[in-house]
Amino acid sequence: MLRWVRQQLGFDPPHQSDTRTIYIANRFPQHGHYVPQKFADNRIISSKYTVWNFVPKNLFEQFRRVANFYFLIIFLVQLMIDTPTSPITSGLPLFFVITVTAIKQGYEDWLRHKADNEVNGAPVYVVRSGGLVKTRSKNIRVGDIVRVAKDETFPVDLVLLSSDRVDGSCHVTTASLDGETNLKTHVAVPETAVLQSVANLDKLVAVIECQQPEADLYRFVGRITVSQQTEEIVRPLGPESLLLRGARLKNTKEIFGVAVYTGMETKMALNYKSKSQKRSAVEKSMNSFLIIYLIILLFEAILSTILKYAWQAEEKWDEPWYNGKTEHERNSSKILRFISDFLAFLVLYNFIIPISLYVTVEMQKFLGSFFIGWDLDLYHKETNQRAQVNTSDLNEELGQVEYVFTDKTGTLTENEMQFRECSINGIKYQEINGKLTPEGFSEDSPDGNRHSLMREEELFLKAVCLCHTVQINADQTDGADGPWHANGIASPLEYYASSPDEKALVEAASRVGVVFTGTSGDSMEVKSLGKPERYKLLHVLEFDPNRRRMSVIVESPSGEKLLFTKGAESSILPRSKSGEIDKTRIHVDEFALKGLRTLCIAYRRFTPEEYQEIGKRLHEARTALQQREERLADVFNFIERDLELLGATGVEDKLQEKVQETIEALRLAGIKVWVLTGDKHETAVSVSLSCGHFHRTMNILELVQHKSDSTCAEQLRQLAKRIKEDHVIQHGLVVDGTSLSLALREHEKLFMEVCKNCSAVLCCRMAPLQKAKVVRLLKTSPEKPITLAIGDGANDVSMIQEAHVGIGIMGKEGRQAVRNSDYAIARFKFLSKLLFVHGHFYYIRIATLVQYFFYKNVCFITPQFLYQFFCLFSQQTLYDSVYLTLYNICFTSLPVLIYSLFEQHVHPHVLQSKPVLYRDISKNAHLGFKPFLYWTILGFFHAFVFFYGSYLLMGEDTSLLGNGQMFGNWTFGTLVFTVMVITVTMKMALETHFWTWINHFVTWGSIVFYFIFSLFYGGIIWPFLHTQDMYFVFVQLLSSGSAWFAIILIVVACLFIDVLKKVLYRHLQPTSTEKAQMEEDKGSVSSACDFAESRHRGEDNRQLLDPSSLPDSSYVH
């Protein structure tokens, strides 16, 4: 327990050395000197609180808010000294606010705990005591041997020991880690690969030494020492031996591996950012405004205290005959009296700081977040998924986004490759109903309905079937007994590939008649129109990004040696000496213009002498100890020349629906889109072009494949120069992971300057933490833009947590992104509705709510300050204490809350169809200093009108009652309070554009409630009140016709100037939003139509509020 406490406090870090030693199956040395290393357990923790730290941590976070801390101080002052108002007036609202917020945040964290428990409680199988034991994921320890079956996710970082294959290999997909959907092959060391049973593994005596945990997904350094009888065999371990938590086992029945990194030390967890409290820009503005109001409050309190003592300098005012001082007051210290008076004024004016603002904002955010979940436009019917809100604190931030960072695979694309077209021997073909049909021919035309393939077509398809790294599901036979198609081909086999393009091509070839049926040993088997052929695989010339091609050398059934090559057109066409090169180049450009991913395919025949020479050179290069990579590159270039071009293919990575329109809408709204992907450079650029992220007219700049600081800096300077010279046209920037690391290390400013002048940026080959670094770089730049990150895999979690707003896509790559996001949607296209409609509404609503709160509290407290000039600064309160307490809680709270939930200042359809309106609210336009100043000055103006309007009307000795009686000070205070309640409620009514029956009910209901409550409160003697100052006051006030006239006159005088200002600005300097409002009004033919429209929109809202109607309605919010 003591060690755990020391670790939590950071005094006793669990790892002391740079390496860790892991005894497989936890067989520790038997000698007494060995002290086992301590490792983390296998629990994943994404929650923020525990049962123990919830209360202190949550209270600390809440009292960081200016208003909460301020009201705590006021509450303590009221407890300590004699003040004009009761401590309950501050203590009760504070307790209410703190409790409501704690419940909300506790509930959200409980949901995170629930999700963590689901992951940590997942069943796993571990080898213990000679058998397989079923346990929970959280119980796995470092050194345990774990069994994982096909299609299961690895529960820890494992070093592969064996698989169901003799060679100890297995295939995994790391889609949820790095976004790549291709299959990766991992291999076990030969000594453990033969141990395929639990009994054999239980006898294994081995030790692994490896580096301590680090975040890099692609780096692992270690060694395994296997004890066999008398000798110890040492083998190196690299990334090919490590199976990462979050990756999924494919095409392999089962594997056994030893746990090396567990829990929060796994590479997946190290790539998560710690969950920090995100605070919206509106909340930061609120805190700034509170500080300004705190200064106003201190100024008023200090001024009142000074004026009190200035007034009391005169003998007659210091101790008037009717209010003599006690002995204690006469003898007390002047400094203490000054402080006591200052604190008393502070308490008297403290309502200028609106504590109920926070609780109203919390309620608005919490209740408002349900609208996103209930919106049927954000519901995806195919997957039965609706949008979900994980953090309601950031609703208004959706209306402030300036940069969108998006993942590519599974976010912009469907993650499905489809073969579309190909060019063979200069002729374009399309696949129609499982047949290759030349362009221009329909299936019915005589030439389009062939059952055989021409020689060139067959050779092209064989090249597609042989030049790849595709594998077949081990469970499948060759399909001989399966159902047959009309053209004599077996039903499709299940292919796995390291590249989705290859898989799509091999599947397309199998549909049109040439089927790759698998490998056995060093042979590749192909069925051409049902006739089996066997090709011997002699050499594989692996793909690399410099050559941008891959090749195989095979021996045909007739004994001929052939080279088949496929790759990017820029690497194949210059090396081709025959074939339809010009026609193919034109076709490739046409495919690219359609947004297809293109590959060229060529071949070469070798004479026996040529092949002998090639074989010799390859062997020398592959066995070289020095400069092996350079030598291999030279040999590959020597082999891949004098090619005969066969043709080209066009494959589509199917984009999600409406991605292009969404990206274009984001651009119109003034939002810059950055695509951050782990994919290859060419793939990423191709998708960027097809989804409209890059335009064909755009000048695309590249910062790729830089190995040194100097070359990277030079390239950046050249790019900056080009942008300045070509400032007319739009620029797009492509940068890869390694170049980005160099750019961020030394040349951050220059890199940012280049990026900001580009209208679109694409970052490829990005590690998860690099994605987060890019987001942080933009986020912390001098302009402090609001950022949004959207992704669907575990590799996007860091980026999602780093950005101001994180959005998870409910895709095919697990639920990590959704679990760690602030909002989750099913498709990328829903982003436009989320930002342009929901974000716009939330921002407008909360901006008005915040400023209205400050306005109504200025209206409330300024008459109290002005009243002190008429009562010798004696801290006499103008309003009754019940009115003081209920003003913010009952009389003026509901209209603004309902406004902040239902207001639609422009119709949702208009907002979505005109993304340009989003610019009107960008950069916190409605909560800047100017609007804030306007609302504050308006509040002071209205307060002066309330007070002096009432005062002038009553004059020095005016009798406003029929029987000639005068009004007292409580009647005067009540008149001011009545005028104020009506005016601030009517002001809210003026701000409302969209009226529902609820708005009408709470607006007019609040005024009626105030009158009924006042009559009830003043009309009865309440036994529990020690003073009944308000008895019969309100009834007396309302019995005066002059008082009614005063109320109407003052309310009209207050609101007239505000209405005038609105009308003038709307017609002389209208914003885009106001123009849209006027267009919307013109569209209404008559008042009857207006009523129908309003009712229709009201019904929309009612439907929105009814979650039961979700699956089968078609509502547009």
Tab-separated table of C-alpha atoms in Angstrom, residues 390-740:
chain	number	residue	atom	x	y	z
A	390	ASN	CA	-20.383	12.536	-24.655
A	391	THR	CA	-19.584	16.061	-23.401
A	392	SER	CA	-22.283	18.719	-23.379
A	393	ASP	CA	-19.838	21.436	-22.228
A	394	LEU	CA	-18.734	22.213	-25.801
A	395	ASN	CA	-22.046	22.634	-27.684
A	396	GLU	CA	-21.442	26.284	-28.591
A	397	GLU	CA	-17.861	25.508	-29.687
A	398	LEU	CA	-19.408	23.744	-32.704
A	399	GLY	CA	-20.330	27.228	-33.939
A	400	GLN	CA	-16.762	28.571	-33.684
A	401	VAL	CA	-14.669	26.042	-35.645
A	402	GLU	CA	-11.934	27.486	-37.884
A	403	TYR	CA	-9.889	24.349	-38.652
A	404	VAL	CA	-11.117	20.797	-39.265
A	405	PHE	CA	-8.550	17.980	-38.969
A	406	THR	CA	-9.873	14.783	-40.494
A	407	ASP	CA	-8.630	11.240	-40.818
A	408	LYS	CA	-8.968	9.723	-44.308
A	409	THR	CA	-9.582	5.970	-44.155
A	410	GLY	CA	-13.048	5.227	-42.798
A	411	THR	CA	-13.808	8.917	-42.194
A	412	LEU	CA	-13.812	10.354	-45.717
A	413	THR	CA	-13.933	6.938	-47.409
A	414	GLU	CA	-16.096	3.879	-46.859
A	415	ASN	CA	-12.908	1.806	-46.548
A	416	GLU	CA	-13.982	-0.293	-49.572
A	417	MET	CA	-11.992	-0.537	-52.819
A	418	GLN	CA	-13.887	-1.225	-56.036
A	419	PHE	CA	-12.488	-2.027	-59.473
A	420	ARG	CA	-13.961	0.429	-61.999
A	421	GLU	CA	-12.068	0.450	-65.334
A	422	CYS	CA	-8.905	-0.763	-67.007
A	423	SER	CA	-6.929	-0.127	-70.186
A	424	ILE	CA	-5.508	-3.178	-72.015
A	425	ASN	CA	-3.340	-2.763	-75.092
A	426	GLY	CA	-4.684	0.784	-75.659
A	427	ILE	CA	-8.379	-0.173	-75.334
A	428	LYS	CA	-10.508	0.896	-72.367
A	429	TYR	CA	-12.601	-1.781	-70.649
A	430	GLN	CA	-15.307	-1.760	-68.034
A	431	GLU	CA	-16.638	-4.638	-65.988
A	432	ILE	CA	-20.295	-5.292	-66.808
A	433	ASN	CA	-22.011	-8.224	-65.067
A	434	GLY	CA	-18.766	-10.145	-64.514
A	435	LYS	CA	-17.427	-9.623	-68.057
A	436	LEU	CA	-14.744	-7.314	-69.422
A	437	THR	CA	-16.481	-5.186	-72.020
A	438	PRO	CA	-14.611	-2.726	-74.298
A	439	GLU	CA	-15.784	0.887	-73.937
A	440	GLY	CA	-18.552	1.752	-76.361
A	441	PHE	CA	-19.910	-1.812	-76.464
A	442	SER	CA	-22.928	-2.775	-74.437
A	443	GLU	CA	-23.436	-6.239	-73.034
A	444	ASP	CA	-25.994	-6.956	-75.772
A	445	SER	CA	-23.768	-5.995	-78.716
A	446	PRO	CA	-22.169	-8.918	-80.590
A	447	ASP	CA	-18.645	-7.980	-79.484
A	448	GLY	CA	-19.634	-7.291	-75.895
A	449	ASN	CA	-21.006	-10.789	-75.255
A	450	ARG	CA	-17.860	-12.917	-75.503
A	451	HIS	CA	-17.175	-16.001	-73.392
A	452	SER	CA	-13.436	-16.142	-74.202
A	453	LEU	CA	-10.613	-13.704	-73.507
A	454	MET	CA	-8.176	-12.373	-76.092
A	455	ARG	CA	-4.463	-13.166	-75.568
A	456	GLU	CA	-3.599	-9.605	-74.379
A	457	GLU	CA	-6.566	-9.565	-71.997
A	458	GLU	CA	-5.630	-12.958	-70.533
A	459	LEU	CA	-1.963	-11.970	-70.108
A	460	PHE	CA	-3.022	-8.701	-68.411
A	461	LEU	CA	-5.337	-10.538	-65.988
A	462	LYS	CA	-2.656	-13.164	-65.247
A	463	ALA	CA	-0.223	-10.336	-64.430
A	464	VAL	CA	-2.859	-8.939	-62.017
A	465	CYS	CA	-3.277	-12.423	-60.454
A	466	LEU	CA	0.444	-13.089	-60.036
A	467	CYS	CA	2.002	-9.709	-59.150
A	468	HIS	CA	0.689	-9.127	-55.618
A	469	THR	CA	0.966	-10.118	-51.958
A	470	VAL	CA	-2.623	-11.381	-51.645
A	471	GLN	CA	-3.439	-14.433	-49.507
A	472	ILE	CA	-6.501	-16.639	-49.284
A	473	ASN	CA	-8.472	-17.405	-46.149
A	474	ALA	CA	-6.916	-20.592	-44.718
A	475	ASP	CA	-10.383	-22.032	-44.005
A	476	GLN	CA	-11.359	-22.011	-47.680
A	477	THR	CA	-10.774	-24.752	-50.219
A	478	ASP	CA	-10.319	-23.850	-53.847
A	479	GLY	CA	-14.067	-23.771	-54.231
A	480	ALA	CA	-14.272	-26.794	-56.559
A	481	ASP	CA	-17.396	-28.092	-54.865
A	482	GLY	CA	-18.942	-24.684	-54.459
A	483	PRO	CA	-21.626	-23.112	-56.641
A	484	TRP	CA	-20.550	-22.258	-60.190
A	485	HIS	CA	-21.258	-19.153	-62.223
A	486	ALA	CA	-22.528	-19.302	-65.790
A	487	ASN	CA	-19.019	-18.771	-67.174
A	488	GLY	CA	-17.634	-21.778	-65.302
A	489	ILE	CA	-15.878	-19.952	-62.465
A	490	ALA	CA	-16.153	-21.036	-58.821
A	491	SER	CA	-17.814	-18.800	-56.243
A	492	PRO	CA	-15.542	-15.982	-54.990
A	493	LEU	CA	-12.758	-16.848	-52.574
A	494	GLU	CA	-12.103	-14.730	-49.474
A	495	TYR	CA	-8.910	-12.770	-50.138
A	496	TYR	CA	-6.664	-10.942	-47.651
A	497	ALA	CA	-4.124	-8.380	-48.858
A	498	SER	CA	-1.493	-5.971	-47.563
A	499	SER	CA	-2.985	-3.415	-49.962
A	500	PRO	CA	-6.731	-2.908	-50.487
A	501	ASP	CA	-5.998	-2.023	-54.157
A	502	GLU	CA	-4.429	-5.448	-54.754
A	503	LYS	CA	-7.406	-7.179	-53.170
A	504	ALA	CA	-9.840	-5.245	-55.399
A	505	LEU	CA	-7.816	-6.122	-58.543
A	506	VAL	CA	-7.490	-9.830	-57.731
A	507	GLU	CA	-11.224	-10.022	-56.947
A	508	ALA	CA	-12.049	-8.235	-60.240
A	509	ALA	CA	-9.831	-10.656	-62.212
A	510	SER	CA	-11.557	-13.626	-60.560
A	511	ARG	CA	-14.987	-12.247	-61.565
A	512	VAL	CA	-14.030	-11.951	-65.226
A	513	GLY	CA	-12.443	-15.375	-65.564
A	514	VAL	CA	-8.872	-15.504	-64.214
A	515	VAL	CA	-8.923	-16.711	-60.588
A	516	PHE	CA	-5.962	-16.717	-58.206
A	517	THR	CA	-6.567	-19.889	-56.163
A	518	GLY	CA	-3.663	-19.689	-53.715
A	519	THR	CA	-0.040	-20.563	-53.094
A	520	SER	CA	1.492	-23.865	-52.098
A	521	GLY	CA	5.157	-23.750	-51.221
A	522	ASP	CA	6.874	-21.718	-53.946
A	523	SER	CA	4.055	-22.112	-56.474
A	524	MET	CA	1.178	-19.790	-57.355
A	525	GLU	CA	-1.990	-21.345	-58.743
A	526	VAL	CA	-4.274	-19.635	-61.238
A	527	LYS	CA	-7.460	-20.827	-62.970
A	528	SER	CA	-7.922	-19.266	-66.394
A	529	LEU	CA	-11.538	-19.800	-67.519
A	530	GLY	CA	-11.695	-22.905	-65.318
A	531	LYS	CA	-8.353	-24.380	-66.521
A	532	PRO	CA	-5.778	-24.647	-63.654
A	533	GLU	CA	-2.231	-23.391	-64.251
A	534	ARG	CA	0.729	-23.449	-61.876
A	535	TYR	CA	3.451	-20.779	-61.888
A	536	LYS	CA	6.657	-21.197	-59.911
A	537	LEU	CA	7.468	-18.063	-57.882
A	538	LEU	CA	11.192	-17.412	-58.281
A	539	HIS	CA	11.712	-13.910	-56.818
A	540	VAL	CA	9.677	-11.083	-55.302
A	541	LEU	CA	10.999	-7.538	-55.846
A	542	GLU	CA	9.249	-5.812	-52.938
A	543	PHE	CA	7.473	-2.470	-53.210
A	544	ASP	CA	9.342	0.559	-51.895
A	545	PRO	CA	8.309	4.244	-51.935
A	546	ASN	CA	11.349	5.325	-53.961
A	547	ARG	CA	10.760	2.892	-56.862
A	548	ARG	CA	6.952	3.113	-56.446
A	549	ARG	CA	6.490	-0.343	-57.990
A	550	MET	CA	6.674	-4.050	-57.143
A	551	SER	CA	7.580	-7.052	-59.326
A	552	VAL	CA	7.559	-10.834	-59.336
A	553	ILE	CA	9.667	-13.209	-61.437
A	554	VAL	CA	7.809	-16.461	-62.208
A	555	GLU	CA	8.322	-19.548	-64.303
A	556	SER	CA	5.301	-20.317	-66.487
A	557	PRO	CA	3.941	-23.875	-67.001
A	558	SER	CA	5.829	-23.911	-70.332
A	559	GLY	CA	9.143	-23.147	-68.534
A	560	GLU	CA	9.387	-19.524	-69.673
A	561	LYS	CA	10.851	-16.979	-67.178
A	562	LEU	CA	8.615	-13.874	-66.892
A	563	LEU	CA	8.791	-10.609	-64.958
A	564	PHE	CA	5.460	-8.986	-64.048
A	565	THR	CA	5.614	-5.409	-62.725
A	566	LYS	CA	2.964	-3.057	-61.439
A	567	GLY	CA	3.252	0.434	-59.998
A	568	ALA	CA	2.587	4.140	-60.428
A	569	GLU	CA	2.515	5.340	-64.039
A	570	SER	CA	5.474	7.658	-63.362
A	571	SER	CA	7.633	4.640	-62.517
A	572	ILE	CA	6.370	2.170	-65.189
A	573	LEU	CA	5.816	4.225	-68.375
A	574	PRO	CA	9.406	5.608	-68.639
A	575	ARG	CA	10.757	2.029	-68.325
A	576	SER	CA	8.469	0.628	-71.033
A	577	LYS	CA	9.902	0.274	-74.554
A	578	SER	CA	6.877	-1.295	-76.298
A	579	GLY	CA	3.105	-1.569	-75.979
A	580	GLU	CA	0.472	1.159	-76.382
A	581	ILE	CA	2.355	3.686	-74.205
A	582	ASP	CA	0.760	6.951	-75.460
A	583	LYS	CA	-2.812	5.638	-75.450
A	584	THR	CA	-2.323	4.157	-71.963
A	585	ARG	CA	-0.926	7.474	-70.663
A	586	ILE	CA	-4.087	9.267	-71.926
A	587	HIS	CA	-6.292	6.616	-70.278
A	588	VAL	CA	-4.401	6.908	-66.970
A	589	ASP	CA	-4.987	10.688	-66.967
A	590	GLU	CA	-8.688	10.105	-67.676
A	591	PHE	CA	-8.926	7.628	-64.772
A	592	ALA	CA	-7.171	10.087	-62.439
A	593	LEU	CA	-9.577	12.872	-63.428
A	594	LYS	CA	-12.414	10.603	-62.285
A	595	GLY	CA	-10.640	10.298	-58.915
A	596	LEU	CA	-9.622	6.656	-59.481
A	597	ARG	CA	-6.403	5.234	-58.042
A	598	THR	CA	-4.286	4.151	-61.003
A	599	LEU	CA	-1.656	1.456	-61.496
A	600	CYS	CA	0.222	0.482	-64.676
A	601	ILE	CA	1.070	-3.142	-65.438
A	602	ALA	CA	3.954	-4.345	-67.645
A	603	TYR	CA	5.946	-7.522	-68.249
A	604	ARG	CA	9.259	-8.768	-69.638
A	605	ARG	CA	10.461	-12.139	-70.964
A	606	PHE	CA	13.934	-13.332	-69.951
A	607	THR	CA	16.252	-15.546	-71.980
A	608	PRO	CA	17.975	-18.300	-69.915
A	609	GLU	CA	21.235	-16.277	-69.997
A	610	GLU	CA	19.515	-13.072	-68.802
A	611	TYR	CA	17.795	-14.949	-65.983
A	612	GLN	CA	21.088	-16.522	-64.867
A	613	GLU	CA	22.735	-13.092	-64.721
A	614	ILE	CA	19.752	-11.667	-62.755
A	615	GLY	CA	19.720	-14.570	-60.290
A	616	LYS	CA	23.438	-14.122	-59.602
A	617	ARG	CA	23.145	-10.343	-59.046
A	618	LEU	CA	20.101	-10.711	-56.775
A	619	HIS	CA	21.869	-13.325	-54.601
A	620	GLU	CA	24.966	-11.107	-54.209
A	621	ALA	CA	22.888	-8.063	-53.252
A	622	ARG	CA	20.675	-9.977	-50.784
A	623	THR	CA	23.610	-11.502	-48.919
A	624	ALA	CA	25.704	-8.307	-48.776
A	625	LEU	CA	26.437	-7.093	-45.244
A	626	GLN	CA	27.318	-3.524	-46.239
A	627	GLN	CA	25.030	-1.160	-48.223
A	628	ARG	CA	22.491	-3.921	-48.831
A	629	GLU	CA	19.595	-1.518	-49.570
A	630	GLU	CA	21.560	0.492	-52.176
A	631	ARG	CA	22.784	-2.679	-53.901
A	632	LEU	CA	19.281	-4.161	-54.041
A	633	ALA	CA	17.897	-0.886	-55.482
A	634	ASP	CA	20.551	-1.010	-58.258
A	635	VAL	CA	19.721	-4.651	-59.094
A	636	PHE	CA	15.967	-3.976	-59.098
A	637	ASN	CA	16.488	-1.072	-61.511
A	638	PHE	CA	18.631	-3.317	-63.715
A	639	ILE	CA	15.878	-5.991	-63.835
A	640	GLU	CA	12.848	-3.664	-64.256
A	641	ARG	CA	13.760	-2.173	-67.652
A	642	ASP	CA	12.873	-2.740	-71.311
A	643	LEU	CA	9.330	-3.572	-70.242
A	644	GLU	CA	6.390	-4.305	-72.500
A	645	LEU	CA	3.372	-2.317	-71.310
A	646	LEU	CA	0.208	-4.400	-70.829
A	647	GLY	CA	-2.171	-1.688	-69.572
A	648	ALA	CA	-3.472	0.163	-66.539
A	649	THR	CA	-6.158	-0.222	-63.873
A	650	GLY	CA	-8.515	2.263	-62.233
A	651	VAL	CA	-9.708	1.415	-58.716
A	652	GLU	CA	-12.041	3.555	-56.615
A	653	ASP	CA	-11.711	3.857	-52.852
A	654	LYS	CA	-15.375	4.481	-52.419
A	655	LEU	CA	-15.917	7.870	-50.838
A	656	GLN	CA	-18.626	8.247	-48.255
A	657	GLU	CA	-21.795	9.858	-49.507
A	658	LYS	CA	-21.706	13.683	-49.877
A	659	VAL	CA	-18.072	14.046	-48.718
A	660	GLN	CA	-17.266	16.398	-51.598
A	661	GLU	CA	-20.282	18.621	-50.872
A	662	THR	CA	-19.446	18.677	-47.143
A	663	ILE	CA	-15.808	19.719	-47.703
A	664	GLU	CA	-16.934	22.421	-50.166
A	665	ALA	CA	-19.515	23.687	-47.648
A	666	LEU	CA	-16.846	23.828	-44.922
A	667	ARG	CA	-14.639	25.869	-47.275
A	668	LEU	CA	-17.507	28.305	-48.003
A	669	ALA	CA	-18.045	28.676	-44.252
A	670	GLY	CA	-14.421	29.866	-43.922
A	671	ILE	CA	-13.214	26.625	-42.330
A	672	LYS	CA	-9.845	25.221	-43.437
A	673	VAL	CA	-9.705	21.436	-43.832
A	674	TRP	CA	-6.552	19.431	-43.091
A	675	VAL	CA	-6.440	15.705	-43.879
A	676	LEU	CA	-4.141	13.756	-41.515
A	677	THR	CA	-3.641	10.113	-42.535
A	678	GLY	CA	-1.291	7.191	-41.946
A	679	ASP	CA	-1.630	6.250	-45.634
A	680	LYS	CA	0.958	6.383	-48.411
A	681	HIS	CA	1.643	9.682	-50.183
A	682	GLU	CA	0.134	8.693	-53.586
A	683	THR	CA	-2.989	7.141	-52.051
A	684	ALA	CA	-3.619	10.172	-49.866
A	685	VAL	CA	-3.184	12.671	-52.737
A	686	SER	CA	-5.490	10.602	-54.961
A	687	VAL	CA	-8.271	10.573	-52.338
A	688	SER	CA	-7.743	14.291	-51.593
A	689	LEU	CA	-8.345	15.042	-55.274
A	690	SER	CA	-11.387	12.795	-55.548
A	691	CYS	CA	-13.084	14.161	-52.401
A	692	GLY	CA	-12.584	17.802	-53.424
A	693	HIS	CA	-10.077	18.566	-50.671
A	694	PHE	CA	-7.575	19.402	-53.420
A	695	HIS	CA	-8.915	20.980	-56.633
A	696	ARG	CA	-7.516	20.170	-60.085
A	697	THR	CA	-6.759	23.898	-60.526
A	698	MET	CA	-4.836	24.036	-57.242
A	699	ASN	CA	-1.050	24.374	-57.222
A	700	ILE	CA	0.050	21.363	-55.119
A	701	LEU	CA	3.268	21.926	-53.132
A	702	GLU	CA	5.201	18.991	-51.642
A	703	LEU	CA	7.355	18.658	-48.532
A	704	VAL	CA	8.155	14.935	-48.582
A	705	GLN	CA	10.983	12.420	-48.031
A	706	HIS	CA	13.366	14.809	-46.291
A	707	LYS	CA	16.034	13.156	-44.181
A	708	SER	CA	17.930	16.212	-42.882
A	709	ASP	CA	17.136	19.573	-41.274
A	710	SER	CA	18.985	21.555	-43.927
A	711	THR	CA	17.139	20.115	-46.959
A	712	CYS	CA	13.788	20.473	-45.152
A	713	ALA	CA	14.504	24.133	-44.289
A	714	GLU	CA	15.634	24.890	-47.840
A	715	GLN	CA	12.483	23.306	-49.297
A	716	LEU	CA	10.278	25.282	-46.849
A	717	ARG	CA	11.943	28.553	-47.881
A	718	GLN	CA	11.370	27.707	-51.559
A	719	LEU	CA	7.704	26.909	-50.901
A	720	ALA	CA	7.218	30.202	-48.999
A	721	LYS	CA	8.807	32.059	-51.939
A	722	ARG	CA	6.570	30.287	-54.494
A	723	ILE	CA	3.448	31.131	-52.499
A	724	LYS	CA	4.410	34.840	-52.419
A	725	GLU	CA	5.104	34.861	-56.175
A	726	ASP	CA	1.897	32.951	-57.114
A	727	HIS	CA	-0.430	34.596	-54.593
A	728	VAL	CA	-3.347	34.653	-57.081
A	729	ILE	CA	-3.906	30.915	-57.350
A	730	GLN	CA	-4.852	28.555	-54.524
A	731	HIS	CA	-2.181	26.296	-53.052
A	732	GLY	CA	-2.390	22.852	-51.486
A	733	LEU	CA	0.414	21.406	-49.348
A	734	VAL	CA	1.409	17.729	-49.022
A	735	VAL	CA	3.727	16.842	-46.127
A	736	ASP	CA	4.804	13.422	-44.804
A	737	GLY	CA	5.514	12.302	-41.233
A	738	THR	CA	9.329	12.396	-41.338
A	739	SER	CA	9.486	15.818	-43.011
A	740	LEU	CA	6.892	17.084	-40.530
